[in-house]
XYZ file of C-alpha atoms in Angstrom:
746
model
C -4.029 5.119 21.716
C -6.436 8.103 21.087
C -5.361 9.452 24.466
C -1.902 9.843 23.054
C -3.312 12.644 20.681
C -4.142 14.815 23.659
C -1.464 16.802 25.342
C -1.338 16.333 29.311
C 0.604 18.722 31.500
C 0.311 16.311 34.356
C 1.329 12.681 34.244
C -0.815 11.802 37.100
C -3.943 12.945 34.830
C -2.642 10.938 32.055
C -2.271 7.662 34.258
C -5.495 8.106 35.746
C -7.400 8.698 32.444
C -5.710 5.764 30.724
C -6.210 3.735 33.707
C -9.894 4.488 33.958
C -10.467 4.189 30.259
C -8.718 0.814 29.828
C -10.897 -0.463 32.709
C -13.976 1.150 31.624
C -13.435 -0.188 28.080
C -13.098 -3.700 29.682
C -16.223 -3.450 31.552
C -18.143 -2.154 28.748
C -17.037 -4.749 26.451
C -17.965 -7.435 28.940
C -21.501 -5.719 29.452
C -22.025 -5.801 25.557
C -20.996 -9.362 25.335
C -23.545 -10.125 28.137
C -26.207 -7.991 26.424
C -25.719 -9.520 23.136
C -25.801 -13.093 24.724
C -28.828 -12.535 26.717
C -30.454 -10.838 23.681
C -29.460 -13.837 21.431
C -30.725 -16.516 23.848
C -33.861 -14.636 24.451
C -34.659 -14.272 20.912
C -33.812 -17.994 20.218
C -36.153 -19.148 23.086
C -38.995 -16.764 21.519
C -38.386 -18.113 18.048
C -38.925 -21.582 19.352
C -42.094 -20.720 20.943
C -43.105 -18.991 17.732
C -42.257 -21.993 15.713
C -44.410 -24.207 17.913
C -47.269 -21.777 17.500
C -46.927 -21.811 13.628
C -46.911 -25.649 14.002
C -50.152 -25.596 15.909
C -51.804 -23.491 13.529
C -50.697 -25.782 10.504
C -52.412 -28.616 12.315
C -55.584 -26.696 13.199
C -55.507 -25.509 9.288
C -55.150 -29.125 8.125
C -57.601 -30.398 10.596
C -60.360 -27.877 9.774
C -59.605 -28.622 5.936
C -60.266 -32.419 6.574
C -63.510 -31.568 8.456
C -64.833 -29.275 5.666
C -63.882 -31.570 2.972
C -65.575 -34.475 4.678
C -68.821 -32.760 5.560
C -68.878 -31.275 2.139
C -68.296 -34.944 0.631
C -71.255 -36.325 2.957
C -73.561 -33.710 1.529
C -72.358 -33.981 -1.937
C -73.137 -37.846 -1.876
C -76.296 -37.617 -0.486
C -79.031 -38.773 -3.187
C -81.640 -36.308 -2.332
C -79.241 -33.473 -2.318
C -77.770 -34.483 -5.628
C -81.259 -34.681 -7.152
C -81.992 -31.364 -5.936
C -79.057 -29.844 -7.278
C -79.430 -31.765 -10.636
C -83.055 -30.301 -10.697
C -81.953 -26.934 -9.234
C -84.693 -27.112 -6.586
C -83.498 -24.192 -4.561
C -85.598 -24.629 -1.557
C -84.396 -28.091 -0.880
C -80.868 -26.948 -1.540
C -81.211 -23.963 0.774
C -82.665 -26.067 3.508
C -80.013 -28.655 3.246
C -77.317 -25.797 3.431
C -79.100 -24.241 6.483
C -79.168 -27.519 8.477
C -75.525 -27.813 7.636
C -74.904 -24.460 9.190
C -76.772 -25.515 12.281
C -74.562 -28.507 12.764
C -71.287 -26.773 12.097
C -70.850 -23.481 13.786
C -69.184 -20.909 11.866
C -69.241 -22.688 8.525
C -70.731 -21.180 5.505
C -71.985 -23.135 2.764
C -73.132 -22.616 -0.889
C -73.668 -24.349 -4.249
C -72.005 -23.279 -7.356
C -73.696 -24.404 -10.737
C -71.661 -25.005 -13.782
C -73.124 -22.059 -15.481
C -71.795 -19.849 -13.090
C -74.672 -19.095 -10.665
C -74.015 -19.254 -6.803
C -76.859 -20.092 -4.688
C -76.374 -19.282 -0.910
C -78.231 -20.676 2.138
C -80.725 -17.876 2.212
C -81.735 -18.718 -1.412
C -79.919 -15.918 -2.756
C -78.552 -16.522 -6.287
C -75.589 -14.287 -7.575
C -72.915 -14.667 -10.239
C -70.027 -16.683 -8.845
C -66.616 -14.840 -9.071
C -64.444 -15.720 -12.082
C -61.505 -17.057 -10.054
C -63.883 -19.192 -7.988
C -65.478 -20.881 -11.115
C -62.188 -21.262 -12.890
C -60.546 -22.973 -9.968
C -63.680 -25.315 -9.567
C -63.690 -26.297 -13.323
C -59.949 -26.527 -13.714
C -59.280 -28.448 -10.384
C -62.581 -30.346 -9.416
C -61.850 -30.233 -5.558
C -59.605 -27.177 -4.808
C -59.013 -25.793 -1.287
C -57.243 -22.906 0.062
C -57.609 -19.129 0.866
C -60.227 -16.898 -0.540
C -60.154 -13.242 0.241
C -63.819 -11.760 0.432
C -64.109 -8.166 1.414
C -60.602 -8.045 2.647
C -61.116 -10.940 5.122
C -59.260 -14.250 4.369
C -61.452 -17.357 4.213
C -60.288 -21.101 4.228
C -62.533 -22.799 1.534
C -62.970 -26.520 0.504
C -65.041 -27.319 -2.672
C -66.283 -30.863 -3.489
C -68.292 -31.634 -6.839
C -71.991 -32.904 -6.862
C -72.349 -35.785 -9.391
C -75.498 -37.021 -10.864
C -73.631 -38.904 -12.318
C -72.120 -35.811 -14.198
C -70.937 -32.625 -12.260
C -74.149 -30.748 -11.645
C -72.424 -28.266 -9.258
C -70.077 -27.882 -6.455
C -70.589 -27.687 -2.653
C -68.126 -25.003 -1.239
C -67.811 -25.063 2.575
C -65.637 -21.920 4.066
C -64.772 -20.650 7.560
C -63.570 -17.002 8.088
C -60.094 -16.508 9.495
C -61.173 -13.419 11.330
C -59.856 -11.990 14.624
C -61.725 -14.473 16.566
C -59.993 -17.345 14.983
C -56.525 -15.708 15.578
C -57.319 -14.932 19.134
C -58.047 -18.596 19.660
C -54.756 -19.407 18.057
C -52.940 -16.870 20.106
C -54.481 -18.475 23.354
C -52.797 -21.921 22.370
C -49.252 -20.218 22.580
C -47.248 -20.356 25.741
C -46.297 -16.771 25.360
C -48.512 -13.768 24.636
C -48.067 -13.675 20.746
C -50.073 -11.856 18.207
C -51.167 -13.705 15.073
C -52.494 -12.319 12.006
C -53.025 -13.130 8.291
C -51.994 -10.721 5.337
C -52.005 -10.866 1.682
C -48.802 -11.893 -0.101
C -49.025 -8.744 -2.210
C -48.274 -6.723 1.001
C -45.334 -8.847 2.503
C -42.675 -6.498 1.495
C -44.577 -3.318 2.439
C -45.120 -4.504 5.895
C -42.330 -4.560 8.718
C -42.246 -5.797 11.975
C -39.517 -3.430 13.642
C -38.916 -4.277 17.288
C -40.573 -7.652 17.030
C -39.424 -11.503 16.629
C -41.538 -12.803 13.942
C -42.503 -16.380 12.480
C -44.484 -16.802 9.249
C -46.205 -19.514 7.183
C -47.453 -19.109 3.794
C -50.953 -20.528 2.985
C -51.875 -21.432 -0.516
C -54.703 -19.638 -2.271
C -57.922 -21.382 -3.557
C -57.367 -22.121 -7.111
C -55.441 -19.076 -8.570
C -56.684 -16.846 -5.934
C -53.983 -15.054 -3.966
C -52.606 -16.741 -1.013
C -52.032 -15.488 2.619
C -49.063 -15.365 5.047
C -49.605 -16.282 8.640
C -47.458 -13.802 10.793
C -46.936 -14.414 14.449
C -44.829 -12.019 16.224
C -43.762 -11.275 19.844
C -42.338 -7.835 20.931
C -38.132 -7.865 21.607
C -38.875 -5.663 24.610
C -41.060 -8.322 26.245
C -38.534 -11.010 25.414
C -35.839 -8.846 27.032
C -38.030 -7.991 30.109
C -37.190 -10.849 32.495
C -33.412 -9.944 31.860
C -33.737 -6.276 32.763
C -32.891 -6.837 36.764
C -29.743 -8.644 35.483
C -28.817 -5.891 33.144
C -29.492 -3.320 35.520
C -27.207 -5.071 38.120
C -24.433 -5.217 35.402
C -24.732 -1.840 34.724
C -24.651 -0.846 38.503
C -21.456 -3.072 38.889
C -19.855 -1.398 35.731
C -20.300 2.086 37.207
C -19.034 1.102 40.598
C -16.048 -0.699 38.848
C -15.340 2.334 36.602
C -15.543 4.645 40.067
C -13.162 2.021 41.574
C -10.753 2.434 38.766
C -10.847 6.100 38.904
C -9.836 5.953 42.591
C -7.242 3.399 42.203
C -5.754 5.114 39.203
C -5.345 8.390 41.305
C -3.767 6.581 43.835
C -1.325 4.753 41.560
C -0.737 7.840 39.569
C 0.041 9.865 42.991
C 2.362 7.082 44.063
C 4.239 6.922 40.568
C 4.275 10.649 39.750
C 5.556 12.015 42.936
C 9.181 10.844 42.412
C 9.109 11.611 38.746
C 7.838 15.222 39.677
C 10.736 15.508 41.974
C 13.191 14.345 39.125
C 11.558 16.819 36.680
C 12.178 19.888 39.213
C 15.722 18.446 39.582
C 16.387 18.255 35.884
C 14.938 21.809 35.402
C 17.094 23.016 38.176
C 20.115 21.297 36.449
C 19.138 22.997 33.097
C 19.139 26.374 34.815
C 22.612 25.797 36.420
C 21.606 24.768 39.779
C 22.065 21.307 41.505
C 18.988 19.877 43.444
C 19.544 16.411 45.012
C 16.519 13.973 44.474
C 15.270 12.305 47.627
C 13.523 9.129 46.840
C 13.274 6.457 49.634
C 11.764 3.676 47.384
C 14.085 0.646 46.436
C 12.110 0.217 43.048
C 13.201 1.345 39.500
C 12.178 4.800 40.313
C 14.368 4.826 43.451
C 17.378 3.473 41.648
C 16.513 5.943 38.815
C 16.886 8.821 41.234
C 20.059 7.481 42.636
C 21.340 7.389 38.936
C 20.154 10.858 38.337
C 22.010 12.292 41.429
C 25.276 10.485 40.355
C 24.861 11.937 36.873
C 24.306 15.478 38.120
C 27.838 15.021 39.944
C 29.606 13.639 36.698
C 27.977 16.431 34.590
C 29.248 19.125 36.880
C 32.610 17.690 36.834
C 32.599 17.410 33.033
C 31.438 20.953 32.791
C 34.120 22.219 34.768
C 36.616 20.099 32.548
C 34.736 21.394 29.365
C 34.813 24.816 30.560
C 38.428 24.764 31.079
C 39.018 23.088 27.654
C 36.767 25.723 26.039
C 39.449 28.282 27.201
C 42.141 26.384 25.841
C 43.672 25.767 22.343
C 43.742 22.336 21.625
C 46.898 22.385 19.524
C 49.099 24.457 22.001
C 47.317 24.285 25.340
C 47.511 28.102 25.437
C 44.561 30.396 26.706
C 42.262 30.849 23.570
C 40.249 33.862 22.275
C 37.349 32.973 24.743
C 39.705 33.348 27.813
C 41.253 36.526 26.178
C 37.772 38.153 26.116
C 36.973 37.158 29.529
C 40.097 38.536 30.907
C 39.593 41.716 28.744
C 36.002 42.268 29.981
C 37.098 41.648 33.496
C 40.117 44.295 33.191
C 37.650 46.675 31.465
C 35.060 46.439 34.242
C 37.819 47.691 36.743
C 38.363 50.701 34.429
C 41.979 49.535 33.872
C 43.353 51.139 30.703
C 44.616 48.217 28.161
C 46.748 47.816 25.360
C 46.311 44.733 23.240
C 49.378 43.401 21.431
C 48.975 40.907 18.673
C 52.118 39.054 17.608
C 51.700 37.310 14.227
C 53.646 34.911 12.587
C 53.983 35.994 8.977
C 53.719 33.413 6.344
C 52.500 30.868 8.882
C 50.540 28.946 6.039
C 53.772 28.153 4.290
C 55.569 27.316 7.595
C 52.716 24.768 8.409
C 52.769 23.427 4.907
C 56.515 22.827 5.114
C 56.741 21.260 8.675
C 53.154 20.066 9.507
C 50.342 20.924 11.541
C 51.982 19.325 14.771
C 55.586 20.808 14.350
C 53.876 24.512 13.474
C 51.825 24.249 16.814
C 55.078 23.296 18.509
C 56.585 26.260 17.033
C 53.787 28.525 18.453
C 54.511 26.875 21.830
C 58.114 27.774 21.703
C 57.123 31.375 20.453
C 54.827 31.802 23.412
C 57.552 30.662 25.959
C 59.970 33.035 24.475
C 57.182 35.842 24.917
C 56.664 34.628 28.203
C 60.281 34.776 29.165
C 60.379 38.429 28.064
C 57.075 39.309 29.694
C 57.181 37.716 32.970
C 53.825 37.740 34.845
C 51.594 37.969 31.450
C 49.326 35.481 30.038
C 49.991 34.680 26.319
C 46.937 33.792 24.359
C 46.459 32.185 21.077
C 43.602 34.073 19.344
C 43.814 32.483 15.745
C 46.064 30.079 13.812
C 48.691 32.686 13.073
C 48.353 35.192 16.131
C 49.368 35.304 19.713
C 48.167 37.913 21.987
C 49.319 39.876 25.181
C 47.050 42.220 27.286
C 49.510 44.918 28.365
C 48.574 45.532 32.033
C 51.671 45.366 34.228
C 54.358 47.790 34.306
C 57.105 45.093 32.709
C 55.071 44.909 29.449
C 56.384 47.565 26.912
C 53.503 50.022 25.748
C 55.490 52.187 23.615
C 55.912 51.284 19.896
C 59.673 51.532 20.026
C 59.448 49.046 23.128
C 57.311 46.548 21.197
C 59.458 46.884 18.078
C 62.544 45.532 20.214
C 60.319 42.772 21.753
C 59.376 41.648 18.283
C 62.876 41.695 16.964
C 63.964 39.897 20.083
C 61.350 37.222 19.407
C 62.091 36.910 15.660
C 64.563 34.145 16.103
C 64.642 30.607 14.555
C 63.329 27.768 16.698
C 64.458 24.297 16.490
C 61.827 21.422 16.283
C 62.886 17.862 15.841
C 66.185 18.833 14.754
C 64.694 21.180 12.072
C 65.564 25.041 12.214
C 62.300 27.146 11.522
C 62.561 30.875 10.659
C 59.772 32.697 12.489
C 59.150 36.118 10.805
C 56.986 38.246 13.145
C 54.967 41.572 12.873
C 52.613 43.065 15.653
C 49.583 45.076 15.699
C 48.620 47.323 18.697
C 45.358 48.753 19.795
C 44.385 50.710 23.049
C 41.198 50.417 24.699
C 40.222 53.939 24.198
C 39.328 53.688 20.656
C 36.660 50.909 21.343
C 33.834 53.545 21.375
C 35.009 55.103 18.145
C 34.608 52.197 15.892
C 32.178 49.090 15.446
C 34.832 46.480 16.621
C 36.228 45.765 19.861
C 39.841 46.372 20.919
C 41.156 42.961 20.334
C 39.787 42.911 16.833
C 41.335 46.556 16.399
C 44.697 45.076 17.022
C 44.066 42.057 14.743
C 43.225 44.698 11.965
C 46.385 46.580 12.911
C 48.531 43.243 12.569
C 46.674 42.849 9.171
C 47.818 46.005 8.029
C 51.441 45.519 9.226
C 51.417 41.956 7.486
C 50.142 43.485 4.160
C 52.533 46.577 4.501
C 55.657 44.372 5.636
C 55.882 46.357 8.747
C 57.355 45.181 11.974
C 55.009 47.146 14.145
C 51.701 48.796 13.335
C 49.262 50.849 15.427
C 45.629 50.627 14.637
C 44.633 53.692 12.525
C 41.031 54.782 12.579
C 41.247 56.683 9.283
C 43.035 53.750 7.662
C 40.330 51.312 8.910
C 37.477 53.532 7.443
C 33.926 52.761 7.922
C 32.680 49.340 7.207
C 29.119 50.025 7.831
C 29.296 52.659 5.319
C 30.862 50.206 2.788
C 28.054 47.951 3.422
C 25.432 50.694 2.954
C 26.997 51.481 -0.279
C 26.804 47.941 -1.486
C 23.166 47.884 -0.640
C 22.774 50.954 -2.505
C 24.624 49.602 -5.657
C 22.316 46.496 -5.552
C 19.212 48.726 -5.644
C 20.729 50.872 -8.176
C 20.816 48.231 -10.712
C 17.016 48.052 -10.843
C 16.505 51.868 -10.186
C 18.172 52.996 -13.152
C 20.814 54.924 -11.263
C 23.459 52.457 -12.267
C 24.071 52.717 -16.115
C 26.456 51.968 -18.942
C 28.550 54.617 -21.040
C 30.195 53.618 -24.173
C 33.501 54.848 -25.615
C 34.238 54.376 -29.346
C 37.423 52.485 -30.442
C 38.596 54.043 -33.560
C 40.426 52.047 -36.289
C 43.647 53.951 -37.703
C 43.803 52.144 -40.825
C 39.936 52.107 -41.716
C 39.147 55.355 -40.258
C 36.064 53.886 -38.856
C 34.621 53.073 -35.545
C 35.363 49.341 -34.871
C 34.059 48.737 -31.724
C 32.815 49.970 -28.245
C 33.887 49.703 -24.589
C 31.130 49.500 -22.012
C 32.076 51.549 -18.901
C 29.974 51.501 -15.605
C 28.769 54.642 -14.327
C 26.626 55.375 -11.153
C 24.403 58.483 -10.633
C 23.520 58.339 -6.933
C 20.610 60.385 -6.085
C 22.101 61.969 -2.940
C 25.833 61.677 -3.496
C 25.715 62.441 -7.146
C 28.284 60.626 -9.416
C 30.250 57.927 -7.725
C 33.506 56.961 -9.677
C 33.817 53.397 -10.297
C 37.112 53.180 -8.452
C 35.116 53.984 -5.217
C 32.561 51.213 -5.572
C 34.263 48.373 -7.704
C 37.081 47.399 -5.372
C 34.629 47.351 -2.471
C 32.406 45.031 -4.566
C 35.433 43.108 -5.059
C 36.071 42.794 -1.441
C 32.462 41.891 -0.362
C 31.823 39.471 -3.206
C 29.177 41.575 -5.038
C 31.356 41.842 -8.319
C 29.861 38.743 -9.674
C 26.335 40.199 -9.414
C 27.780 43.559 -10.936
C 29.477 41.870 -13.650
C 26.549 39.744 -14.620
C 24.400 42.939 -14.745
C 27.035 44.629 -17.063
C 27.292 41.641 -19.353
C 23.459 41.390 -19.732
C 23.052 45.146 -20.067
C 25.950 45.537 -22.660
C 24.029 42.601 -24.678
C 20.692 44.497 -24.597
C 22.297 47.692 -25.579
C 24.329 45.941 -28.466
C 20.920 44.650 -29.746
C 19.309 48.305 -29.708
C 22.238 49.725 -31.328
C 22.232 47.085 -34.052
C 18.403 47.939 -34.717
C 19.548 51.560 -35.296
C 21.990 50.509 -37.979
C 25.327 49.927 -36.029
C 26.437 46.554 -35.491
C 29.674 46.757 -33.418
C 31.371 44.633 -30.897
C 31.227 45.522 -27.334
C 34.260 45.144 -24.802
C 33.416 44.555 -21.071
C 35.822 44.610 -18.155
C 35.835 41.308 -16.366
C 37.247 41.164 -12.868
C 40.092 38.579 -11.978
C 37.785 36.902 -9.672
C 35.492 35.862 -12.487
C 38.463 34.498 -14.759
C 38.977 31.898 -12.268
C 35.272 31.052 -11.424
C 33.858 28.292 -13.591
C 30.213 28.837 -12.565
C 30.555 32.435 -14.147
C 32.290 31.137 -17.213
C 29.393 28.673 -17.971
C 26.946 31.466 -17.420
C 28.626 33.921 -19.583
C 29.111 31.481 -22.341
C 25.383 30.421 -22.137
C 24.121 33.955 -22.157
C 26.391 35.015 -25.105
C 25.632 32.103 -27.262
C 21.772 32.415 -26.762
C 21.772 36.282 -27.597
C 24.452 35.587 -30.363
C 26.117 38.649 -28.944
C 29.698 39.951 -30.225
C 31.490 40.456 -26.828
C 35.125 40.858 -25.778
C 36.056 40.407 -22.166
C 39.109 42.783 -21.263
C 41.163 41.180 -18.384
C 44.248 42.235 -16.707
C 47.607 40.346 -16.544
C 47.452 40.140 -12.721
C 44.139 38.042 -13.008
C 46.011 35.185 -14.280
C 48.739 35.177 -11.706
C 46.911 33.736 -8.791
C 45.619 30.682 -10.382
C 47.215 30.527 -14.163
C 46.203 26.931 -14.751
C 42.300 27.662 -14.130
C 42.336 31.189 -15.550
C 44.097 30.011 -18.941
C 41.643 27.141 -19.317
C 38.685 29.394 -18.539
C 39.925 31.874 -21.244
C 40.352 29.262 -23.879
C 36.620 28.247 -23.285
C 35.577 31.907 -23.839
C 37.707 31.940 -27.141
C 36.175 28.713 -28.185
C 32.790 30.216 -27.686
C 33.375 33.301 -29.857
C 34.091 35.633 -26.881
C 37.303 37.943 -27.749
C 39.977 38.432 -24.969
C 41.612 41.693 -24.423
C 44.627 42.385 -22.134
C 43.848 45.668 -20.384
C 46.067 48.200 -18.788
C 49.212 46.571 -20.175
C 52.196 48.399 -18.764
C 50.595 49.890 -15.919
C 51.903 47.341 -13.386
C 53.941 44.363 -13.350
C 54.028 43.106 -16.997
C 55.357 39.601 -17.794
C 56.236 38.397 -21.143
C 55.929 34.870 -20.184
C 52.158 35.408 -19.190
C 51.731 37.576 -22.184
C 52.919 34.735 -24.637
C 50.588 32.140 -22.627
C 47.456 34.241 -22.745
C 45.391 33.260 -25.957
C 44.335 36.972 -26.216
C 43.078 38.748 -29.312
C 43.896 42.262 -28.270
C 46.475 43.988 -26.049
C 45.613 47.448 -24.699
C 48.350 49.890 -23.835
C 47.609 51.887 -20.707
C 46.812 55.473 -21.088
C 49.744 56.318 -18.620
C 52.069 55.789 -21.558
C 49.871 57.535 -24.090
C 49.321 60.723 -22.277
C 53.138 61.638 -22.426
C 53.616 60.385 -25.884
C 55.910 62.816 -27.964
C 57.565 64.124 -24.918
C 59.608 61.095 -23.920
C 61.603 59.242 -26.305
C 62.030 56.199 -24.169
C 58.373 55.744 -23.781
C 57.691 55.997 -27.500
C 60.303 53.301 -27.884
C 58.658 51.125 -25.416
C 55.238 51.796 -27.067
C 56.575 50.926 -30.698
C 58.544 47.610 -29.339
C 54.943 46.679 -27.471
C 53.142 47.280 -30.700
C 55.679 45.158 -32.644
C 55.760 42.344 -30.020
C 51.730 42.160 -29.897
C 51.726 41.892 -33.645
C 54.233 39.282 -33.572
C 51.962 37.321 -31.047
C 48.821 37.511 -33.482
C 47.377 40.411 -31.363
C 45.812 43.760 -32.515
C 47.052 46.801 -30.417
C 44.440 49.464 -28.836
C 45.960 52.629 -27.200
C 43.802 53.988 -24.590
C 43.938 57.844 -23.549
C 44.370 59.363 -27.032
C 43.582 63.200 -26.228
C 45.414 64.926 -29.205
C 45.619 64.735 -32.934
C 49.457 64.356 -32.591
C 49.344 61.268 -30.532
C 46.825 59.714 -32.927
C 49.025 60.205 -35.699
C 52.306 59.141 -33.799
C 50.320 55.895 -33.101
C 49.374 55.293 -36.675
C 52.952 55.761 -37.763
C 53.839 53.151 -34.993
C 51.432 50.753 -36.303
C 48.680 50.678 -33.771
C 45.451 49.314 -34.935
C 42.815 51.216 -32.891
C 42.740 54.325 -30.436
C 40.412 55.183 -27.752
C 40.274 58.614 -25.792
C 38.581 61.953 -25.440
C 39.953 62.984 -28.814
C 37.777 60.569 -30.477
C 34.748 60.710 -28.049
C 34.071 60.866 -24.162
C 31.984 57.934 -22.882
C 28.384 58.424 -23.707
C 25.172 56.718 -22.835
C 23.576 54.400 -25.585
C 21.148 57.073 -26.701
C 24.074 59.674 -26.908
C 26.383 57.418 -28.776
C 23.736 56.512 -31.192
C 23.409 60.295 -31.981
C 27.116 60.556 -32.271
C 27.256 57.687 -34.935
C 24.431 59.240 -36.965
C 25.942 62.788 -36.871
C 29.378 61.345 -37.838
C 27.794 59.574 -40.847
C 26.074 62.687 -42.036
C 29.464 64.716 -41.796
C 31.140 61.772 -43.715
C 28.260 61.854 -46.363
C 28.603 65.847 -46.740
C 32.379 65.557 -47.062
C 32.135 62.998 -49.821
């Protein structure tokens, strides 16, 4: 319905309006039906009367035509008259025509001679109209309508023979307003009759009238006429006006009654609904209001059901609130219950110490014994803690962590006491005849630090447990300095993203010098950040943070794109060299990054080398080695970076399909002073060559180190002795100056 498009704040208004509109629409349709029926019947009656009037006119027309034809025939057959016409005795003809006019009132008579002369009763001779003469000659005895000075005339012609046609007698009667009035008087209803030319039929309209017509043929080829009898529609409807007024009055009274009854019905329906609405709003606000409805109909039963529903909802809410404070697996109070207890204690200004007991390597325990058994192990651990800490509540705040709020005197607050508690609880538990070792660590935080950092005391204790777990400590107290400033870390990442577009972040390039060719054989792209406020920020300050926050992907993509662009500009300057880019271990196991990198390198036809570390392969060696293989197939070289700086594995070294091995600068800086390190470098070079890899030594700062590495068989060196990292413009100048020196020496 159209009403549904409007928004009503009151259902009573909507019911009243709908009820009134429907009833009003029904009354309107009934009234329209009655009006149309009356109109149709009235028009039908009037059309019947008009048809009768037309029939009367047709009778009169035919009767007049017969009378005129008879009179004209008598005159045309009179011997004396025929002789007068034949001899063209004008006086005798005029006298005869005048006598005929005396006998037939309103009839005009004239004689038309074959030569086209026309003699009237007053002895006037004129030329006959061409149409009249043609009709007489062609038809002999024509009859019909002639238009004379805009007035229609009914005419009948009879030839005068003596014995040949010597002329024609033409009798006519004007169809003027008098004749039309006589016809109107014969009708049973007050009609209006008129004759009009057939040429003007389409131009004339009878709006507001009921019309009946009859076409009258013309005299010979003369234009005919149309009889029009009309009657006003208003006059036809006038007898029914009292009935229509009565219907209109009844309709208004019915609509008023519908509105009044609609208001009454709406009030009776909406009152209990309003009470239900108020109760529902109160329930949504946490209050309970009983709906009191005394009726026994559907609304009364709805009110009773609503009251029952409120009781059931309140009961379920209590159960849900209790369940919301319980861990589903162990039944222990959860983090929500812990926060409520902590806030309640803090409101009493009671100093608190939060103790987090963590099960280390819990994921491995759960994988070995299943979720149900691991949850049972936590239950047993909580019971064990409860035995050492009577009166305290044990909470489960995460999958691996239990928590205790140290409030009573029985709870140890010193680190040594907590250490003894952790050691006492770190005992195996037996579940379904299986013994499970529980290795525990603990994090401690005091409520006094809550104002110094952006996280609460409970989260501080969790961070302390994270630090204890990572450092394999038994107990760890939250350290503000070790926690750092996460807000500053996030702002640093935001600034780094802005620096990519502002030009504060740029690439510096360090040449890789070939020991056998004495030529620069490549460049390593190194990222640099010139902060507008803090100055130069070292890569080891922001790259680890980018790793932790997940921004390393954006940073690596920016480096790859900038390296490709700079390589193209260097090539335009006459130096086509491969460029090495450091790629994070996260990206080595990222399929989407691999597809992106392969696509952009192929499209640019760039010569890139991705430098990775052995540790990047350790977490997921299957995926990492597969992606490295894709890089190799796409023409991207692979270099193992920082070899020897950490844990080096010959197994991974053999599996990684690398083109190049870079010896960490920590070995090169002491080259020549430590014989054992020289032996290790020499053996590494030989091993890499045996595996089909070239060797690059980093950190070459002296000519002696360069010569030793040449003797050991290293392929390339990189370090301050060759060149410091420089911008693209500076490295291009370095290349040009070096070429000039070589040309001068040669």
